[in-house]
XYZ file of C-alpha atoms in Angstrom:
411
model
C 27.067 48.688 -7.606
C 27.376 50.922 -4.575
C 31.078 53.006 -4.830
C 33.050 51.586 -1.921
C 33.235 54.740 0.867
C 36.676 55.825 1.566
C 38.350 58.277 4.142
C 41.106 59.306 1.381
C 40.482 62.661 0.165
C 42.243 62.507 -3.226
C 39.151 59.587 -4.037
C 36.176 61.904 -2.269
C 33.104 61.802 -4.531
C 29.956 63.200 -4.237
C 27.253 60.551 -3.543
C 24.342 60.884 -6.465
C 21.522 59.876 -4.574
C 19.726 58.974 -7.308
C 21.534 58.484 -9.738
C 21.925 60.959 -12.808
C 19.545 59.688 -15.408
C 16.928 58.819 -13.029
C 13.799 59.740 -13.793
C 12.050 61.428 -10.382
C 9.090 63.941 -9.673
C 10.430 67.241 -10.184
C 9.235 69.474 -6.812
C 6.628 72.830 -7.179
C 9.515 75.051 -6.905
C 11.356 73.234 -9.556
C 8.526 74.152 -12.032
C 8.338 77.204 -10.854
C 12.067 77.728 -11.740
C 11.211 76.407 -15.020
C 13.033 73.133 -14.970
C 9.591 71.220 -15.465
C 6.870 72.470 -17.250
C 5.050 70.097 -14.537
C 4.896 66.639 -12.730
C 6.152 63.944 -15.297
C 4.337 62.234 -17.905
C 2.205 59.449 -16.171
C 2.069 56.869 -17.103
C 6.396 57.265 -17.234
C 7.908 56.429 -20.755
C 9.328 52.984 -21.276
C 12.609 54.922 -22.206
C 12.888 55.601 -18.427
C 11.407 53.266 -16.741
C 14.530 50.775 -15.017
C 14.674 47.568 -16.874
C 15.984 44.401 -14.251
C 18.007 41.787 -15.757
C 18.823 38.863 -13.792
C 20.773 40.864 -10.751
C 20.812 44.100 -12.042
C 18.991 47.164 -13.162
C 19.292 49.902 -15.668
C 18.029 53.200 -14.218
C 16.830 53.768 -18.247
C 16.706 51.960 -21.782
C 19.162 54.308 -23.439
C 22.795 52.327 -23.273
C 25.985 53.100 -25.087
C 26.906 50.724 -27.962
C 30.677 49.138 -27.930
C 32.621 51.195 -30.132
C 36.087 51.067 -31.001
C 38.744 53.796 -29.673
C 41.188 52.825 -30.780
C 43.520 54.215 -27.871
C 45.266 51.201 -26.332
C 48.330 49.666 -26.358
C 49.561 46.058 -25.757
C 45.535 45.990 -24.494
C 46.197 48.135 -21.554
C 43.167 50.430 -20.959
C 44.607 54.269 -20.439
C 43.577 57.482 -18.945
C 41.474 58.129 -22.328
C 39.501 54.995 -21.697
C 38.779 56.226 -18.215
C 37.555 59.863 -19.691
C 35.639 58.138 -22.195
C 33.398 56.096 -20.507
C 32.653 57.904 -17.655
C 31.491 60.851 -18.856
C 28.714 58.811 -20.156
C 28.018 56.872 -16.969
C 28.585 60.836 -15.223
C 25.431 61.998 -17.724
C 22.932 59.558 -16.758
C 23.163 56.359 -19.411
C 21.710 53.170 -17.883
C 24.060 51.078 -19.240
C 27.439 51.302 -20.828
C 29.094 48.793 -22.896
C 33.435 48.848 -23.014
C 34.177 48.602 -26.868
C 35.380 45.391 -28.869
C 38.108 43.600 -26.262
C 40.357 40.959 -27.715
C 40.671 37.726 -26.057
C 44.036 37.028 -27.385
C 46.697 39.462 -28.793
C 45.825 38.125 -32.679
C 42.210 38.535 -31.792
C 42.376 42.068 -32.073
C 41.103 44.218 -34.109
C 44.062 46.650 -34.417
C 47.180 46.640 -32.296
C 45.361 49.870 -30.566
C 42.522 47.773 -29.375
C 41.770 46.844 -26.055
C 42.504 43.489 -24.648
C 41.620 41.129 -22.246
C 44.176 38.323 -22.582
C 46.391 38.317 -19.568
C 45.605 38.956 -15.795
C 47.776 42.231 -16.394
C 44.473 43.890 -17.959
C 42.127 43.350 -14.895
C 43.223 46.427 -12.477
C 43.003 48.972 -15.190
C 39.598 48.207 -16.277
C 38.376 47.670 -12.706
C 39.364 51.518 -12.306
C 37.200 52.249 -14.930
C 34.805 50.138 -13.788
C 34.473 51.563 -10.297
C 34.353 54.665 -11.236
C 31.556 54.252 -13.741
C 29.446 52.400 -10.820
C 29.422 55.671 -8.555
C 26.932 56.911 -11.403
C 24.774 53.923 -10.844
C 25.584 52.924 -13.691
C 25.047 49.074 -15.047
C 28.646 48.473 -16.775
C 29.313 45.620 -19.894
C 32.106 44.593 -21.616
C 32.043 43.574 -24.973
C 34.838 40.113 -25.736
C 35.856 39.784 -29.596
C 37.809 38.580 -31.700
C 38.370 39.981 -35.040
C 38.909 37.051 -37.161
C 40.213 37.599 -40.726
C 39.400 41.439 -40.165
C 41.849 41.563 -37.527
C 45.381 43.047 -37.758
C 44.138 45.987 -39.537
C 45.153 50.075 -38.785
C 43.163 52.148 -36.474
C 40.535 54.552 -37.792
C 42.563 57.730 -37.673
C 44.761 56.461 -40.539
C 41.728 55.692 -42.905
C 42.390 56.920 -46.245
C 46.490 57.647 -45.416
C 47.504 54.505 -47.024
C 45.888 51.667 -49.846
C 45.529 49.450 -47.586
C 44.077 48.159 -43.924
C 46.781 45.995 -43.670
C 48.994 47.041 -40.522
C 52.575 46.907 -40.094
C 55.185 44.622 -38.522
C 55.993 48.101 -37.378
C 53.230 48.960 -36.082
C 52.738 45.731 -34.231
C 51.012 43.836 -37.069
C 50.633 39.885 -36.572
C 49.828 39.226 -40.351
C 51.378 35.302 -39.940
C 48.288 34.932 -36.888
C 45.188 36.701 -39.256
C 42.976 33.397 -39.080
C 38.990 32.704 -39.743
C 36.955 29.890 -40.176
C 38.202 29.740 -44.407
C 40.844 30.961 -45.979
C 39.107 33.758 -47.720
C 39.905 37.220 -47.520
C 37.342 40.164 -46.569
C 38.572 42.548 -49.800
C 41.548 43.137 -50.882
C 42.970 45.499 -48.699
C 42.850 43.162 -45.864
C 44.740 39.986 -44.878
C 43.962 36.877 -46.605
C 43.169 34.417 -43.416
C 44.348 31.510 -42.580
C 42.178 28.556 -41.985
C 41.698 27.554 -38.765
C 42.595 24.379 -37.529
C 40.004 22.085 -34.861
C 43.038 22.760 -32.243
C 42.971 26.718 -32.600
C 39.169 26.492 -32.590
C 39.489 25.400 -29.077
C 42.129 27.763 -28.008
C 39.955 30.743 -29.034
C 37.251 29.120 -27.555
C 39.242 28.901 -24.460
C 40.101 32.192 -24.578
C 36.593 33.699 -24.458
C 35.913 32.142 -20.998
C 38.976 33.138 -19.509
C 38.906 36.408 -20.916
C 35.068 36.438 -19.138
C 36.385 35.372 -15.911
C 38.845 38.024 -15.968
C 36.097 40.667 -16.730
C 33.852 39.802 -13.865
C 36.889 39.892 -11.405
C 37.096 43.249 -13.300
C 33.755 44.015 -11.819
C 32.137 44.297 -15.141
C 28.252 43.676 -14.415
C 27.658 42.154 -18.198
C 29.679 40.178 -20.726
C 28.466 40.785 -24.113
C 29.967 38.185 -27.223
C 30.993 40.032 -30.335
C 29.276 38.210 -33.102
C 28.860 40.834 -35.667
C 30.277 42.629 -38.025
C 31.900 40.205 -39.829
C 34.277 39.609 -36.961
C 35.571 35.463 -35.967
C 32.236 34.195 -34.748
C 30.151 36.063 -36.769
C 32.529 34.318 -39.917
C 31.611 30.911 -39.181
C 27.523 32.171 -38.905
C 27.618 33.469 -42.551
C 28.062 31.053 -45.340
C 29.263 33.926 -47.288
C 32.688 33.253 -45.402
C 32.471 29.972 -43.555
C 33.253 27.234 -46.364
C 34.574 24.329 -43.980
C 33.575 20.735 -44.603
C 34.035 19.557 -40.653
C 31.570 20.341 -38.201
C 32.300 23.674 -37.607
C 30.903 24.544 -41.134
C 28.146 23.556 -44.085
C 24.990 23.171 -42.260
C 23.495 25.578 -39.996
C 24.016 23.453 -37.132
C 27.877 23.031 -37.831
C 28.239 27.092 -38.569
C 26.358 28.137 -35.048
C 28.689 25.373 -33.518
C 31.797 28.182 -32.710
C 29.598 30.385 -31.055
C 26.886 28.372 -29.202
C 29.502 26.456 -27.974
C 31.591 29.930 -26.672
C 28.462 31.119 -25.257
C 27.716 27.619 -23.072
C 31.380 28.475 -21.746
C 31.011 32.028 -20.786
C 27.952 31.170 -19.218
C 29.152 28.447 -17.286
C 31.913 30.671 -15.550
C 29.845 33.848 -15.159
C 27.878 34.059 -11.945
C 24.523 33.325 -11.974
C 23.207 37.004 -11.495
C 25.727 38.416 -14.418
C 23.799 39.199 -17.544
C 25.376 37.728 -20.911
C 24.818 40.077 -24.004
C 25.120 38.370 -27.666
C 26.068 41.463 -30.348
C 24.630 39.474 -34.241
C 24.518 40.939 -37.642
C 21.017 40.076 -38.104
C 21.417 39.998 -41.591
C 24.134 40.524 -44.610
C 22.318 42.358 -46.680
C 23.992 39.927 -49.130
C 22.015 36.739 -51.195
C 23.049 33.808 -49.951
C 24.476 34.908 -46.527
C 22.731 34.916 -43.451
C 19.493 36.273 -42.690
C 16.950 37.460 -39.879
C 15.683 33.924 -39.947
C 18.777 32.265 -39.307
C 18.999 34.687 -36.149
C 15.862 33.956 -34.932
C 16.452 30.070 -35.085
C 19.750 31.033 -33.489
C 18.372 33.256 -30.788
C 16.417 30.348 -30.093
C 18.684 28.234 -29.166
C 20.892 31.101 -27.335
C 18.029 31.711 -24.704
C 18.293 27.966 -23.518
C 21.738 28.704 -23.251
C 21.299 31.204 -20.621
C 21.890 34.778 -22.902
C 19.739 37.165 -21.609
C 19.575 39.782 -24.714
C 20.309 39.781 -28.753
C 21.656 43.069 -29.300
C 20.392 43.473 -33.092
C 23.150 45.105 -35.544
C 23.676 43.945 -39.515
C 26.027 43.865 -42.054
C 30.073 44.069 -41.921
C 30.821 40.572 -43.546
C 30.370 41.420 -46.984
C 31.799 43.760 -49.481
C 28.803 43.581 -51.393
C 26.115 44.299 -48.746
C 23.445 46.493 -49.785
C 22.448 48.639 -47.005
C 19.107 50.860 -46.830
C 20.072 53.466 -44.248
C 17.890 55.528 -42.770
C 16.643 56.044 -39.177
C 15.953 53.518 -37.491
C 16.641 50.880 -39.849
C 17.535 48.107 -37.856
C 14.615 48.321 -35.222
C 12.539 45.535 -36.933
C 15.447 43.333 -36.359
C 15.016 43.906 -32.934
C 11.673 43.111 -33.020
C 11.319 40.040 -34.625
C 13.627 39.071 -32.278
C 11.656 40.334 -29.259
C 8.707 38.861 -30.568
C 9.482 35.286 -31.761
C 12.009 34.350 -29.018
C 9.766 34.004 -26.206
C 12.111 35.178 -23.007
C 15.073 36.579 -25.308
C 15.263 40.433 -24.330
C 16.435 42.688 -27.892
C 18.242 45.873 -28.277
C 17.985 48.124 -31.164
C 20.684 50.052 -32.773
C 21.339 52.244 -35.879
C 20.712 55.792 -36.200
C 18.066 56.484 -33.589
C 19.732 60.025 -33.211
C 17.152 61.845 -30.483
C 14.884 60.972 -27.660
C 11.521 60.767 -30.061
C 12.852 57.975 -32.305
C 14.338 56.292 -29.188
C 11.176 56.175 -27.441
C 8.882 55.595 -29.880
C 10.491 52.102 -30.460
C 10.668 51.382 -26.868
C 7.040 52.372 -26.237
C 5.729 50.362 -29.403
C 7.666 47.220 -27.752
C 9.925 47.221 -30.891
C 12.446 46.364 -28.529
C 13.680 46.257 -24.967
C 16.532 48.907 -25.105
C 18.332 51.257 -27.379
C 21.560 50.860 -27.992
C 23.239 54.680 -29.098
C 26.535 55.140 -30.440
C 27.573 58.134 -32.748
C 25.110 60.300 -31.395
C 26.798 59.544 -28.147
C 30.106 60.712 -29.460
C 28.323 63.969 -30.623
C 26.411 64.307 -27.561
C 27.345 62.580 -24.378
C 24.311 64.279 -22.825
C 22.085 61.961 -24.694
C 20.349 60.978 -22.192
C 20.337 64.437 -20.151
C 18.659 66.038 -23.406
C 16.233 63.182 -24.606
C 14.398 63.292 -21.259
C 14.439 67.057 -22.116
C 13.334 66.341 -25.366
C 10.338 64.445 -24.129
C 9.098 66.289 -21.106
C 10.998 63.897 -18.127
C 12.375 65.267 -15.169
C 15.746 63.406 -14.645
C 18.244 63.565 -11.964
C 21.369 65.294 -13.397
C 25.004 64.856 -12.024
C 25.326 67.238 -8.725
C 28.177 68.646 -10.232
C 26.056 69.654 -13.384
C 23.341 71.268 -12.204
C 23.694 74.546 -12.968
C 23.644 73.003 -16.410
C 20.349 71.555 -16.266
C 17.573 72.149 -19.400
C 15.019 74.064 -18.664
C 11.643 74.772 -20.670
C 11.029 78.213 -19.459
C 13.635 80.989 -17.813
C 12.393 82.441 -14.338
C 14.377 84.054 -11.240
C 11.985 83.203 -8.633
């Protein structure tokens, strides 16, 4: 993941040797200063310790979750995207993972979304991409498809309008909204169309080529999109996957769409590239799909080469009852972690600072953290957990005049 060295001064960097978000011993004068109140905790929290994953390595377990900007258009990646993610990468998080990327223009979620569809896409993301590695930094991309949740406006208009439903003006495809049945999310979204055996393949299709794309991109990790209530999450949940072929009924015909997707991706990523699956370990909902069915699932993932369940719930379901609080999808996580013998877990959902965070990773609740909101809040996550928590971390050379300390001197 080394930056490729270049004589052209308009692409000079300064080489972070190590990286920022490294954990390393600070020196006496360094406590002196008062950046350290002394040598780091030994033994070295889980939460930064590296964690190796087929070819690569995350400097720490705090990664940034997928989350849609919103800020594209025809699925071209812009200067936004390129602000966004590296200024995480810049403050030190181990891993970073590119928001919900369509395989095919329908697949979508809103006609702001990014997309991976056409070779077009590639040279913008591998900017991104290359910048992002000069931080060290372990880079994913997450491939969707939004299913009968698709065509729908972008976030900043929530609440503007009655409906989700976007516009032929806007750049709507309301004729291509399609999911495993022809039901409808609510009412202020498109009712889907079913999808035929010959479309399944297409999308299907789609998902590897959109995977070979993103590792000429450079991307180190492909992560599926099966949450949310987004296409292959829909044929999981028999709340919305009512089809009589194989693709639906049992539980064998509804993990069909995306075991079989997986087996694909896998076969065209290289051998050292991590694959990521993103579930909704549950729907909150009786009579959808529950922690069990992603265990058995998981299951039969790991023989299919995926390296890590990234543990979310809910989004299929109008009716989902959710009990938020902090940390409330850890024990997803770690059922998964525990009864999948050589499936690696992530946990998400509001682990907000550096003592939740590492309190799940040191209990072996899980094998990362995924953080998103509190990311957007605070892309110095990282920088202030290790604060937080008494660990002396590299920061960004540019930074370091910034850097926390726990006591103010002017020796």
């Amino acid at each position: 993941m080394s930056p490729v060295k270049t004589s052209d001064p308009t692409n000079f960097y300064q080489d972070q040797n190590p990286a920022p978000g490294t954990a390393i011993e600070p020196t006496e004068l360094e406590i002196a200063q008062g950046f350290a109140n002394g040598k780091n905790p030994d033994p070295l929290p889980k939460l930064f310790q590296p964690l190796k994953i087929r070819g690569y390595t995350a400097k720490n377990r705090i990664w940034v979750s997928p989350m849609c900007m919103y800020s594209a258009k025809d699925g071209f990646s812009t200067n936004f995207h390129m602000s966004h993610y590296s200024q995480f990468a810049m403050r030190g998080a181990g891993l970073v993972m590119v928001e919900a990327t369509g395989v095919l223009p329908e697949g979508r979620i809103s006609p702001n979304c990014l997309g991976l569809w056409k070779d077009e896409h590639i040279d913008g993301l591998r900017n991104i991409v290359s910048h992002m590695h000069e931080y060290g930094t372990v880079v994913g991309i997450q491939l969707g498809h939004g299913g009968r949740k698709g065509s729908t406006i972008p976030l900043q208009l929530y609440g503007t309008r009655d409906s989700l439903r976007s516009t032929l003006e806007e750049g709507a495809w309301p004729d291509k909204v399609y999911g495993p049945s022809a039901i409808a999310y609510d009412e202020s979204h498109y009712t889907p169309k079913e999808m035929t055996l010959e479309q399944i393949k297409i999308v299907q299709q789609a998902f590897v080529d959109a995977a070979v794309r993103a590792d000429k991109a450079g991307f180190d990790v492909v992560e599926l999109h099966s949450a949310h209530g987004y296409l292959l999450f829909e044929f999981l949940s028999p709340l919305s996957n009512k089809r009589t072929d194989e693709y639906g009924g049992s539980f064998e015909n509804r993990t069909r769409m995306l075991i079989e997707v997986a087996r694909g991706v896998r076969k065209v990523l290289p051998e050292n590239k991590p694959l990521f699956v993103r579930i909704s370990s549950t729907d909150w909902v009786e009579g959808g799909w529950e922690i069990e069915d992603t265990i058995r699932l998981a299951k039969i993932l790991v023989n299919e080469g995926v390296d890590l369940f990234d543990c979310s719930s809910a989004g299929n379901d109008p009716r989902q009852k959710i009990p938020l609080a902090p940390g409330y999808q850890v024990q997803f996580a770690t059922k998964v972690k525990n009864k999948v013998p050589g499936m690696l877990s992530g946990a998400v959902g509001l682990i907000t600072n550096g003592k939740i965070a590492s309190e799940v990773i040191e209990s072996d609740k899980a094998d990362a953290i995924f953080v998103a909101r509190e990311f957007l809040r605070n892309p110095s996550f990282v920088l202030s957990s290790a604060h937080e928590l008494g660990v002396n971390i590299k920061w960004p050379n540019q930074y370091e005049r910034g850097r926390l300390k726990t006591k103010y001197s002017f020796v």
